């Protein structure tokens, strides 16, 4: 008993000592939180290995059922129709013929001849073409006592070859033109003087051309022109042009390098008309060598071509040379797909003038010209083009151009003291006057395809000229416009029309005063040519795919206007003819 009492006393004293120690030390309290993630487990499924058998008299047994079909015949008169695809009318392919011939005759003894033939070889890889055209008139005009005959005959032959990676070709051409300097002021000359005049001029042209194009090559294309041009007064001119083009792709851009060598040289056997005596031969020889590098940048709807035209010009006859740098920058941006395309640019060039080109523009020039190149410093332009609807297209452009030595035509002086072989010194021919001209222009056109058989187009041009000499821009109109129409009436009938208008032009007539002094004065008389309107139309009928007839009418308004001062045109002209296609 004492022993048990002793043990309890000892436990009590120990507990009291622990409590007293805690109170004295005051070690504070701590909270410990134990977190354990929840990890549920799923017991494995187990399958009953055997189904228990029931020994119960209440469970019903399934009865076996046998099914059978009882067929009853049904009378039917329905018979399905056989399907057939709907037929589509096919347009028969047009029959192609390799040759064509056309002949026409009209009033004023007008005649038209046109012949063309083409032959293919080696499954179309080689092509040989021949062409002959002739257009002439032998009618007289009441406005002049001189002959007004005219004709133009061309003969061309070409050969072309094309394969997978390149194509090349060569062509030769011959041309003979006849014109008359008939634009005299007949009241100023006696009948004997008029009868003694030899007003006929003949031009001859022989040229050869070649072209070369390659695919997948740095050398992209090349063109060559060789020409010999001469007339009935022993004037002659040679022309040679070589123009290769290279393309160098760099990353996503394309660099194009176009080079050009252009030579023109010739001589006139007669001196300037203003000279009292014919001093004889005038020579000219101009060489140009240039290169135009450009960088093509394509960005979605934006296309930019950045370049410069570098040209070296040499006057070989006078031993003068110069170096020119021109801008060559163009750009276009699709504002609304094909509906609105904005475009613009600024470009310049050294234009090579030639006797041949002057005759093409004005066949009544005298064989006494000065031939020098035109320095087109720049032409800046901005425009919009596109389609208003699916069948209506338009183009509007504004431009400003600065040119040095721009060629302008005005009348030669009447100089009856000359005794040249040909009679072009009676104020019935034109000379070239070079002036520095700045031109502000506006151009607009609309083309309408009403349907597959009817198309219509109209355009207009407006210009304002500022010359360095303060003279008018001789023989340049301020307004030009034209309208054309083509209509396929039926499978057999077709027609077309072309109307154009040219506004007023300024010219200068001059006469050397008949004063018996060494250097007589020249009397100048400015004139203004009225604007003119010309309407032309044609209608034709096709008997079959090969044979057709046509009628052409020109100057329907019967307006004997002056295209050049004192050079009136024929009145109403009608020409009827026949055309035939065939295999040759």
Coordinates of C-alpha atoms in Angstrom, one line a residue:
X1 CA 0.0 0.0 0.0
X2 CA 2.8 2.4 0.8
X3 CA 4.5 1.4 -2.3
X4 CA 1.5 2.3 -4.4
X5 CA 1.1 5.6 -2.5
X6 CA 4.7 6.3 -3.3
X7 CA 4.3 5.8 -7.0
X8 CA 1.2 8.0 -7.3
X9 CA 3.0 10.7 -5.3
X10 CA 6.0 10.5 -7.6
X11 CA 3.7 10.8 -10.7
X12 CA 1.9 13.8 -9.3
X13 CA 5.1 15.6 -8.4
X14 CA 6.5 15.0 -11.9
X15 CA 3.3 16.4 -13.5
X16 CA 3.4 19.5 -11.4
X17 CA 7.0 20.1 -12.2
X18 CA 6.3 20.0 -15.9
X19 CA 3.5 22.5 -15.6
X20 CA 5.6 24.8 -13.5
X21 CA 8.4 24.6 -16.1
X22 CA 6.1 25.6 -19.0
X23 CA 4.8 28.5 -17.1
X24 CA 8.2 29.8 -16.3
X25 CA 9.8 29.3 -19.8
X26 CA 6.7 30.6 -21.9
X27 CA 8.0 29.2 -25.2
X28 CA 4.8 30.1 -27.0
X29 CA 2.6 28.0 -29.3
X30 CA 3.0 26.5 -32.8
X31 CA 0.4 25.3 -35.2
X32 CA 1.5 22.5 -37.5
X33 CA -0.8 21.6 -40.5
X34 CA -0.1 18.4 -42.3
X35 CA -1.4 18.2 -45.9
X36 CA -1.6 15.0 -47.8
X37 CA -2.9 14.9 -51.4
X38 CA -6.0 12.9 -52.1
X39 CA -5.2 9.8 -54.1
X40 CA -8.3 7.8 -54.7
X41 CA -8.0 4.3 -55.9
X42 CA -10.4 2.1 -57.9
X43 CA -10.7 -1.5 -57.1
X44 CA -10.1 -3.9 -59.9
X45 CA -13.3 -5.1 -61.5
X46 CA -14.1 -8.7 -61.3
X47 CA -16.3 -10.8 -63.5
X48 CA -18.5 -13.6 -62.5
X49 CA -17.0 -16.7 -63.9
X50 CA -20.3 -18.6 -64.3
X51 CA -24.0 -17.8 -64.4
X52 CA -26.0 -19.4 -61.6
X53 CA -28.5 -22.0 -62.7
X54 CA -32.0 -21.4 -61.7
X55 CA -34.2 -24.2 -60.8
X56 CA -37.5 -22.4 -60.8
X57 CA -40.7 -23.7 -62.2
X58 CA -42.0 -20.1 -62.7
X59 CA -39.4 -19.2 -65.4
X60 CA -41.1 -19.5 -68.9
X61 CA -39.3 -21.2 -71.8
X62 CA -39.0 -19.3 -75.1
X63 CA -41.0 -20.7 -78.0
X64 CA -39.5 -21.0 -81.4
X65 CA -41.3 -19.1 -84.2
X66 CA -41.0 -19.7 -87.9
X67 CA -41.6 -16.8 -90.4
X68 CA -42.7 -17.2 -94.0
X69 CA -43.5 -14.7 -96.9
X70 CA -46.8 -14.9 -98.8
X71 CA -46.2 -13.3 -102.3
X72 CA -49.1 -11.9 -104.2
X73 CA -48.5 -10.8 -107.9
X74 CA -49.6 -7.2 -108.7
X75 CA -50.4 -6.1 -112.2
X76 CA -48.5 -2.9 -113.4
X77 CA -48.4 -1.1 -116.8
X78 CA -45.6 1.4 -115.8
X79 CA -42.6 1.3 -118.1
X80 CA -39.6 3.6 -117.2
X81 CA -38.4 5.8 -120.1
X82 CA -34.8 5.5 -121.1
X83 CA -32.6 8.5 -120.1
X84 CA -30.9 10.6 -122.8
X85 CA -28.4 13.4 -122.4
X86 CA -29.5 16.8 -123.7
X87 CA -27.6 17.7 -126.9
X88 CA -25.4 20.9 -127.0
X89 CA -25.1 22.8 -130.2
X90 CA -21.4 23.1 -131.1
X91 CA -20.1 26.0 -133.1
X92 CA -18.2 24.6 -136.0
X93 CA -14.6 25.7 -135.9
X94 CA -13.7 28.3 -138.5
X95 CA -11.9 27.1 -141.6
X96 CA -8.5 28.6 -141.7
X97 CA -6.9 29.5 -145.1
X98 CA -3.3 30.4 -145.5
X99 CA -3.8 33.0 -148.3
X100 CA -5.9 36.1 -148.8
X101 CA -6.4 38.5 -151.8
X102 CA -8.4 41.7 -152.1
X103 CA -9.0 44.1 -155.0
X104 CA -11.0 47.3 -155.1
X105 CA -11.6 50.3 -157.4
X106 CA -13.3 53.6 -156.9
X107 CA -13.7 57.2 -158.0
X108 CA -10.7 59.5 -158.5
X109 CA -9.2 56.4 -160.1
X110 CA -8.5 55.0 -156.7
X111 CA -7.2 51.4 -156.6
X112 CA -6.5 49.0 -153.8
X113 CA -4.7 45.6 -154.0
X114 CA -3.9 43.5 -151.0
X115 CA -2.3 40.0 -151.0
X116 CA -1.0 37.8 -148.2
X117 CA 0.1 34.2 -147.8
X118 CA 1.6 32.2 -145.0
X119 CA 3.1 28.7 -145.0
X120 CA 3.9 26.5 -142.0
X121 CA 6.6 23.8 -141.8
X122 CA 7.8 21.3 -139.3
X123 CA 4.5 21.1 -137.4
X124 CA 4.2 24.9 -137.1
X125 CA 7.7 25.5 -135.8
X126 CA 8.7 27.3 -139.0
X127 CA 6.6 30.1 -140.6
X128 CA 7.1 31.8 -143.9
X129 CA 5.0 34.9 -144.8
X130 CA 4.7 37.0 -147.9
X131 CA 2.6 40.2 -148.3
X132 CA 1.9 42.8 -151.0
X133 CA -0.1 45.9 -150.7
X134 CA -0.8 48.7 -153.2
X135 CA -2.9 51.8 -152.7
X136 CA -3.1 54.5 -155.4
X137 CA -5.1 57.5 -156.7
X138 CA -4.8 59.2 -160.0
X139 CA -7.6 61.8 -159.7
X140 CA -7.2 65.5 -160.1
X141 CA -8.2 68.3 -157.7
X142 CA -9.9 71.6 -158.8
X143 CA -7.8 73.5 -156.2
X144 CA -4.5 73.1 -158.1
X145 CA -3.4 72.9 -161.7
X146 CA -0.6 70.4 -160.8
X147 CA -0.7 66.7 -160.8
X148 CA -2.0 65.1 -157.5
X149 CA -1.2 61.4 -158.2
X150 CA -0.3 59.2 -155.3
X151 CA 0.5 55.6 -154.8
X152 CA 2.2 53.5 -152.1
X153 CA 3.4 49.9 -152.8
X154 CA 4.9 47.6 -150.2
X155 CA 6.4 44.1 -150.5
X156 CA 7.3 42.1 -147.4
X157 CA 8.7 38.7 -146.7
X158 CA 9.4 37.2 -143.3
X159 CA 10.6 33.9 -141.7
X160 CA 10.2 32.9 -138.1
X161 CA 11.2 29.8 -136.1
X162 CA 10.0 28.9 -132.7
X163 CA 10.8 26.0 -130.3
X164 CA 10.5 25.3 -126.6
X165 CA 13.2 27.7 -125.3
X166 CA 13.6 30.4 -128.0
X167 CA 12.2 31.9 -131.1
X168 CA 13.8 34.1 -133.8
X169 CA 12.9 35.6 -137.1
X170 CA 14.0 37.8 -140.0
X171 CA 12.1 40.0 -142.4
X172 CA 12.9 42.1 -145.5
X173 CA 10.7 44.8 -146.9
X174 CA 10.6 47.0 -150.1
X175 CA 8.5 50.1 -150.5
X176 CA 7.9 52.7 -153.3
X177 CA 5.9 55.8 -152.7
X178 CA 5.0 58.6 -155.2
X179 CA 3.8 62.0 -154.2
X180 CA 3.5 65.4 -155.9
X181 CA 4.3 68.9 -154.5
X182 CA 1.0 70.2 -155.8
X183 CA 0.2 72.8 -153.0
X184 CA 1.1 76.0 -154.8
X185 CA -0.7 79.3 -154.8
X186 CA -1.5 79.2 -158.4
X187 CA -2.5 82.9 -158.6
X188 CA 1.2 83.8 -158.0
X189 CA 2.6 82.1 -161.1
X190 CA 2.1 82.3 -164.8
X191 CA 0.8 79.5 -166.9
X192 CA 4.2 79.0 -168.5
X193 CA 5.8 78.7 -165.0
X194 CA 3.2 76.2 -163.9
X195 CA 3.6 74.1 -167.0
X196 CA 7.4 74.0 -166.5
X197 CA 7.1 72.7 -163.0
X198 CA 8.3 69.1 -162.2
X199 CA 6.3 68.5 -159.0
X200 CA 6.7 64.7 -158.8
X201 CA 8.7 63.0 -155.9
X202 CA 9.5 59.3 -155.5
X203 CA 10.6 57.7 -152.3
X204 CA 12.2 54.2 -152.0
X205 CA 12.8 52.1 -148.9
X206 CA 14.6 48.8 -148.4
X207 CA 15.0 47.4 -144.9
X208 CA 15.9 44.2 -143.1
X209 CA 14.8 43.3 -139.6
X210 CA 15.7 40.5 -137.2
X211 CA 14.5 39.5 -133.7
X212 CA 15.6 36.9 -131.1
X213 CA 13.9 35.9 -127.9
X214 CA 15.0 33.3 -125.3
X215 CA 13.5 31.6 -122.3
X216 CA 15.4 30.8 -119.0
X217 CA 18.4 32.9 -120.0
X218 CA 20.0 36.1 -118.9
X219 CA 19.9 37.3 -122.5
X220 CA 16.2 38.0 -123.0
X221 CA 15.7 39.5 -126.4
X222 CA 17.4 41.3 -129.2
X223 CA 16.3 43.4 -132.3
X224 CA 18.2 44.6 -135.3
X225 CA 17.1 47.1 -138.0
X226 CA 19.0 47.9 -141.2
X227 CA 17.5 50.5 -143.6
X228 CA 18.3 52.3 -146.8
X229 CA 16.0 55.2 -147.8
X230 CA 16.4 57.4 -150.9
X231 CA 14.4 59.6 -153.2
X232 CA 14.3 60.9 -156.8
X233 CA 16.5 63.9 -156.0
X234 CA 19.5 61.7 -155.1
X235 CA 19.0 62.2 -151.4
X236 CA 19.9 59.0 -149.4
X237 CA 19.9 57.9 -145.8
X238 CA 21.3 54.8 -143.9
X239 CA 19.9 53.6 -140.6
X240 CA 21.2 50.9 -138.2
X241 CA 19.7 50.0 -134.8
X242 CA 20.8 47.2 -132.5
X243 CA 18.8 46.7 -129.2
X244 CA 19.7 43.8 -126.9
X245 CA 17.9 43.2 -123.5
X246 CA 19.2 41.3 -120.5
X247 CA 17.3 40.2 -117.4
X248 CA 19.1 39.4 -114.1
X249 CA 16.9 38.0 -111.2
X250 CA 18.2 39.0 -107.8
X251 CA 16.4 37.5 -104.8
X252 CA 12.7 38.5 -105.4
X253 CA 13.5 41.4 -107.7
X254 CA 14.3 41.6 -111.4
X255 CA 16.9 43.8 -113.0
X256 CA 16.5 44.6 -116.7
X257 CA 19.3 46.1 -118.7
X258 CA 18.4 47.4 -122.2
X259 CA 21.2 48.6 -124.5
X260 CA 20.8 50.5 -127.7
X261 CA 23.1 51.6 -130.6
X262 CA 21.4 53.8 -133.1
X263 CA 23.1 55.3 -136.2
X264 CA 21.6 57.5 -138.9
X265 CA 23.5 59.2 -141.6
X266 CA 22.8 60.6 -145.1
X267 CA 23.1 63.5 -147.4
X268 CA 20.9 65.8 -149.5
X269 CA 22.2 66.9 -152.9
X270 CA 20.5 70.3 -152.5
X271 CA 21.1 73.3 -150.1
X272 CA 18.5 75.2 -148.1
X273 CA 15.8 76.9 -150.1
X274 CA 16.4 80.3 -148.5
X275 CA 19.7 80.4 -150.3
X276 CA 19.7 82.3 -153.6
X277 CA 21.8 79.6 -155.2
X278 CA 21.9 75.9 -154.6
X279 CA 25.2 75.4 -152.8
X280 CA 24.9 71.6 -153.1
X281 CA 25.3 68.7 -150.7
X282 CA 24.2 68.7 -147.1
X283 CA 25.5 65.8 -144.9
X284 CA 24.5 64.5 -141.5
X285 CA 25.7 61.7 -139.3
X286 CA 24.4 61.0 -135.8
X287 CA 25.4 58.1 -133.5
X288 CA 23.8 57.2 -130.2
X289 CA 24.9 54.6 -127.7
X290 CA 22.8 54.1 -124.6
X291 CA 22.0 51.7 -121.7
X292 CA 18.9 51.6 -119.5
X293 CA 19.2 49.6 -116.3
X294 CA 16.0 49.2 -114.3
X295 CA 14.8 47.4 -111.2
X296 CA 11.3 45.8 -111.2
X297 CA 9.6 45.7 -107.8
X298 CA 6.4 43.7 -107.4
X299 CA 4.4 44.1 -104.1
X300 CA 0.9 42.7 -104.2
X301 CA -1.0 45.3 -106.2
X302 CA 1.9 47.6 -106.6
X303 CA 4.4 47.5 -109.5
X304 CA 7.4 49.9 -109.7
X305 CA 10.1 50.1 -112.3
X306 CA 13.0 52.2 -111.2
X307 CA 15.6 53.0 -113.9
X308 CA 17.7 55.6 -115.7
X309 CA 18.4 56.1 -119.4
X310 CA 22.1 56.9 -120.0
X311 CA 22.9 58.0 -123.6
X312 CA 26.0 59.2 -125.4
X313 CA 25.3 61.2 -128.5
X314 CA 27.8 62.0 -131.2
X315 CA 27.4 64.3 -134.2
X316 CA 30.0 62.7 -136.4
X317 CA 29.8 65.3 -139.1
X318 CA 30.5 68.2 -136.9
X319 CA 32.7 66.3 -134.3
X320 CA 30.4 67.3 -131.4
X321 CA 29.3 65.0 -128.6
X322 CA 27.3 65.1 -125.4
X323 CA 26.2 62.8 -122.6
X324 CA 22.6 62.6 -121.4
X325 CA 20.9 61.2 -118.3
X326 CA 17.2 60.7 -118.4
X327 CA 14.7 59.4 -115.8
X328 CA 13.0 56.0 -116.5
X329 CA 10.6 55.5 -113.6
X330 CA 7.1 54.0 -114.0
X331 CA 4.6 52.7 -111.5
X332 CA 1.1 51.2 -111.3
X333 CA -1.2 50.4 -108.4
X334 CA -4.4 48.3 -108.5
X335 CA -6.8 50.4 -106.4
X336 CA -9.8 48.2 -107.1
X337 CA -8.6 45.0 -108.9
X338 CA -9.2 45.6 -112.6
X339 CA -11.7 48.3 -112.2
X340 CA -9.4 51.1 -111.1
X341 CA -5.6 51.1 -111.9
X342 CA -3.6 54.2 -111.1
X343 CA -0.4 54.6 -113.1
X344 CA 2.3 57.2 -113.7
X345 CA 5.9 57.8 -114.5
X346 CA 8.6 60.2 -115.6
X347 CA 10.7 59.2 -118.7
X348 CA 13.1 60.8 -121.1
X349 CA 15.1 59.9 -124.2
X350 CA 17.2 61.2 -127.0
X351 CA 15.0 60.7 -130.1
X352 CA 16.8 59.9 -133.3
X353 CA 15.2 61.9 -136.1
X354 CA 15.6 60.8 -139.7
X355 CA 14.6 61.7 -143.2
X356 CA 12.5 58.5 -143.4
X357 CA 10.5 59.4 -140.3
X358 CA 9.9 63.0 -141.5
X359 CA 8.5 61.7 -144.8
X360 CA 6.2 59.3 -142.9
X361 CA 4.7 62.2 -141.0
X362 CA 4.7 64.7 -143.9
X363 CA 5.5 63.4 -147.4
X364 CA 5.6 67.0 -148.8
X365 CA 8.9 67.9 -147.1
X366 CA 11.7 69.2 -149.4
X367 CA 14.9 67.3 -149.8
X368 CA 16.9 70.1 -148.1
X369 CA 16.4 69.3 -144.4
X370 CA 18.6 69.6 -141.3
X371 CA 18.6 66.3 -139.3
X372 CA 19.4 66.5 -135.6
X373 CA 18.2 64.5 -132.7
X374 CA 15.5 65.7 -130.2
X375 CA 16.4 66.0 -126.6
X376 CA 13.2 64.9 -124.7
X377 CA 14.3 65.9 -121.2
X378 CA 11.4 64.4 -119.5
X379 CA 7.7 63.4 -119.8
X380 CA 5.8 63.1 -116.6
X381 CA 2.3 61.6 -116.6
X382 CA -0.4 60.4 -114.2
X383 CA -3.5 58.4 -115.2
X384 CA -6.3 56.1 -114.3
X385 CA -7.4 53.1 -116.3
X386 CA -9.6 50.1 -115.9
X387 CA -13.1 48.9 -116.4
X388 CA -16.3 50.6 -115.3
X389 CA -18.2 47.4 -116.0
X390 CA -17.3 44.1 -117.5
X391 CA -17.7 45.5 -121.1
X392 CA -16.7 49.2 -120.6
X393 CA -13.0 50.2 -120.4
X394 CA -11.5 53.6 -119.9
X395 CA -8.2 55.4 -119.8
X396 CA -7.5 59.0 -118.5
X397 CA -4.1 60.5 -118.5
X398 CA -2.5 63.9 -117.9
X399 CA 1.1 64.7 -119.0
X400 CA 3.7 67.4 -119.1
X401 CA 6.7 67.2 -121.5
X402 CA 9.8 69.3 -122.0
X403 CA 11.6 68.9 -125.3
X404 CA 14.7 70.6 -126.8
X405 CA 15.0 70.8 -130.6
X406 CA 11.5 69.5 -131.2
X407 CA 10.9 69.3 -135.0
X408 CA 8.0 71.4 -136.4
X409 CA 6.9 71.7 -140.0
X410 CA 6.1 75.0 -141.8
X411 CA 6.1 76.1 -145.4
X412 CA 9.3 76.6 -147.4
X413 CA 9.9 80.1 -148.8
X414 CA 8.9 80.8 -152.4
X415 CA 12.3 81.3 -154.1
X416 CA 11.9 81.5 -157.9
X417 CA 15.6 82.3 -158.3
X418 CA 16.4 78.6 -157.7
X419 CA 17.0 76.3 -160.7
X420 CA 16.8 72.9 -158.9
X421 CA 15.8 69.8 -160.9
X422 CA 12.6 69.3 -159.0
X423 CA 10.0 72.1 -158.4
X424 CA 9.7 72.2 -154.6
X425 CA 10.8 75.8 -154.2
X426 CA 7.5 77.5 -155.2
X427 CA 6.1 77.5 -151.6
X428 CA 4.8 74.0 -152.1
X429 CA 7.0 72.0 -149.7
X430 CA 7.8 72.0 -146.0
X431 CA 11.0 72.5 -144.0
X432 CA 11.7 71.4 -140.4
X433 CA 12.1 74.1 -137.7
X434 CA 13.5 73.0 -134.4
X435 CA 12.2 74.8 -131.2
X436 CA 12.3 74.1 -127.5
X437 CA 8.7 73.2 -126.6
X438 CA 6.9 72.4 -123.3
X439 CA 3.6 70.5 -123.8
X440 CA 0.7 70.1 -121.3
X441 CA -1.6 67.4 -122.4
X442 CA -4.8 65.6 -121.4
X443 CA -5.9 62.3 -122.9
X444 CA -9.1 60.2 -122.4
X445 CA -10.7 57.2 -124.1
X446 CA -13.6 54.9 -123.5
X447 CA -14.0 51.5 -125.2
X448 CA -17.4 49.6 -125.1
X449 CA -18.1 46.0 -126.1
X450 CA -21.8 46.1 -126.2
X451 CA -21.9 42.4 -127.2
X452 CA -19.8 39.9 -129.1
X453 CA -20.8 41.6 -132.4
X454 CA -20.7 45.3 -131.6
X455 CA -17.8 47.4 -130.3
X456 CA -17.5 51.1 -129.9
X457 CA -14.7 53.5 -128.9
X458 CA -14.1 57.2 -128.5
X459 CA -11.0 59.2 -127.5
X460 CA -9.9 62.8 -127.2
X461 CA -6.6 64.7 -126.8
X462 CA -6.1 68.3 -125.6
X463 CA -2.7 70.1 -125.7
X464 CA -1.3 73.4 -124.7
X465 CA 2.2 74.4 -126.2
X466 CA 4.8 76.8 -124.9
X467 CA 7.7 77.5 -127.2
X468 CA 11.0 79.1 -126.5
X469 CA 10.7 81.4 -129.5
X470 CA 7.2 82.5 -128.6
X471 CA 6.1 81.3 -132.0
X472 CA 3.1 79.0 -132.4
X473 CA 3.8 75.3 -132.4
X474 CA 3.7 75.1 -136.2
X475 CA 1.1 72.6 -137.6
X476 CA 0.4 71.0 -134.2
X477 CA -3.3 71.0 -133.3
X478 CA -4.6 71.7 -129.8
X479 CA -7.5 69.3 -130.1
X480 CA -7.7 65.8 -131.7
X481 CA -10.5 63.3 -131.3
X482 CA -11.7 60.1 -133.0
X483 CA -14.6 57.6 -132.8
X484 CA -14.6 54.0 -134.2
X485 CA -17.3 51.4 -134.5
X486 CA -17.4 47.7 -135.7
X487 CA -20.7 45.8 -136.0
X488 CA -21.2 42.2 -137.1
X489 CA -24.9 42.6 -138.2
X490 CA -25.5 38.9 -139.2
X491 CA -23.3 36.0 -140.2
X492 CA -23.0 37.5 -143.6
X493 CA -23.3 41.3 -143.1
X494 CA -20.8 43.5 -141.3
X495 CA -20.0 47.2 -141.1
X496 CA -17.7 49.7 -139.5
X497 CA -17.1 53.4 -139.2
X498 CA -14.2 55.7 -138.3
X499 CA -14.7 59.4 -137.5
X500 CA -11.9 61.8 -136.5
X501 CA -11.5 65.5 -135.8
X502 CA -8.3 67.7 -135.9
X503 CA -8.5 71.2 -134.6
X504 CA -6.9 74.4 -135.9
X505 CA -3.2 74.6 -136.7
X506 CA -0.9 77.5 -137.4
X507 CA 1.4 77.7 -140.4
X508 CA 3.8 80.2 -141.9
X509 CA 3.9 81.2 -145.5
X510 CA 6.9 83.2 -146.8
X511 CA 8.2 84.8 -150.0
X512 CA 11.6 86.2 -150.9
X513 CA 11.0 89.8 -152.0
X514 CA 11.9 90.3 -155.7
X515 CA 14.3 93.1 -155.0
X516 CA 17.5 93.2 -157.1
X517 CA 19.9 93.1 -154.1
X518 CA 22.4 90.5 -153.0
X519 CA 20.4 89.5 -149.9
X520 CA 16.7 90.2 -150.4
X521 CA 14.4 90.1 -147.4
X522 CA 11.9 87.3 -146.7
X523 CA 8.3 88.3 -146.2
X524 CA 6.5 86.0 -143.7
X525 CA 2.7 85.6 -143.6
X526 CA 1.2 83.6 -140.7
X527 CA -2.0 81.6 -141.5
X528 CA -4.4 79.6 -139.5
X529 CA -5.8 76.3 -140.9
X530 CA -9.4 75.5 -140.0
X531 CA -10.1 72.4 -138.0
X532 CA -11.6 69.5 -140.0
X533 CA -13.9 66.6 -139.5
X534 CA -13.5 63.4 -141.6
X535 CA -16.0 60.5 -141.6
X536 CA -15.2 57.1 -143.1
X537 CA -17.3 53.9 -143.2
X538 CA -17.3 50.5 -144.8
X539 CA -19.9 47.7 -145.2
X540 CA -19.4 44.1 -146.5
X541 CA -21.2 40.9 -147.3
X542 CA -19.8 37.4 -147.0
X543 CA -21.2 34.8 -149.5
X544 CA -19.3 32.0 -147.7
X545 CA -16.2 31.5 -145.7
X546 CA -14.0 32.4 -148.7
X547 CA -15.7 35.0 -150.8
X548 CA -17.0 38.4 -149.7
X549 CA -17.6 41.9 -151.2
X550 CA -17.2 45.3 -149.6
X551 CA -17.8 49.0 -150.2
X552 CA -15.7 51.7 -148.5
X553 CA -16.6 55.4 -148.3
X554 CA -14.1 58.2 -147.3
X555 CA -14.6 61.8 -146.5
X556 CA -18.4 61.3 -146.4
X557 CA -19.0 65.0 -145.6
X558 CA -17.3 65.9 -148.9
X559 CA -15.1 68.4 -147.1
X560 CA -12.1 69.5 -149.1
X561 CA -10.1 70.4 -146.1
X562 CA -6.4 71.3 -145.9
X563 CA -4.4 68.7 -144.1
X564 CA -1.4 70.9 -144.7
X565 CA -1.5 74.5 -145.9
X566 CA -2.4 74.6 -149.6
X567 CA -2.7 70.8 -149.8
X568 CA -6.4 70.1 -150.1
X569 CA -7.6 66.5 -150.0
X570 CA -10.0 64.7 -152.3
X571 CA -13.8 65.0 -151.6
X572 CA -16.2 62.2 -151.2
X573 CA -14.6 58.9 -152.2
X574 CA -16.2 55.5 -152.7
X575 CA -14.4 52.2 -153.4
X576 CA -15.9 48.8 -154.0
X577 CA -14.1 45.5 -154.1
X578 CA -14.0 41.8 -153.6
X579 CA -12.0 39.6 -151.1
X580 CA -11.2 35.9 -151.4
X581 CA -9.5 33.5 -149.0
X582 CA -7.9 30.3 -150.2
X583 CA -5.1 27.8 -149.6
X584 CA -2.0 28.3 -151.7

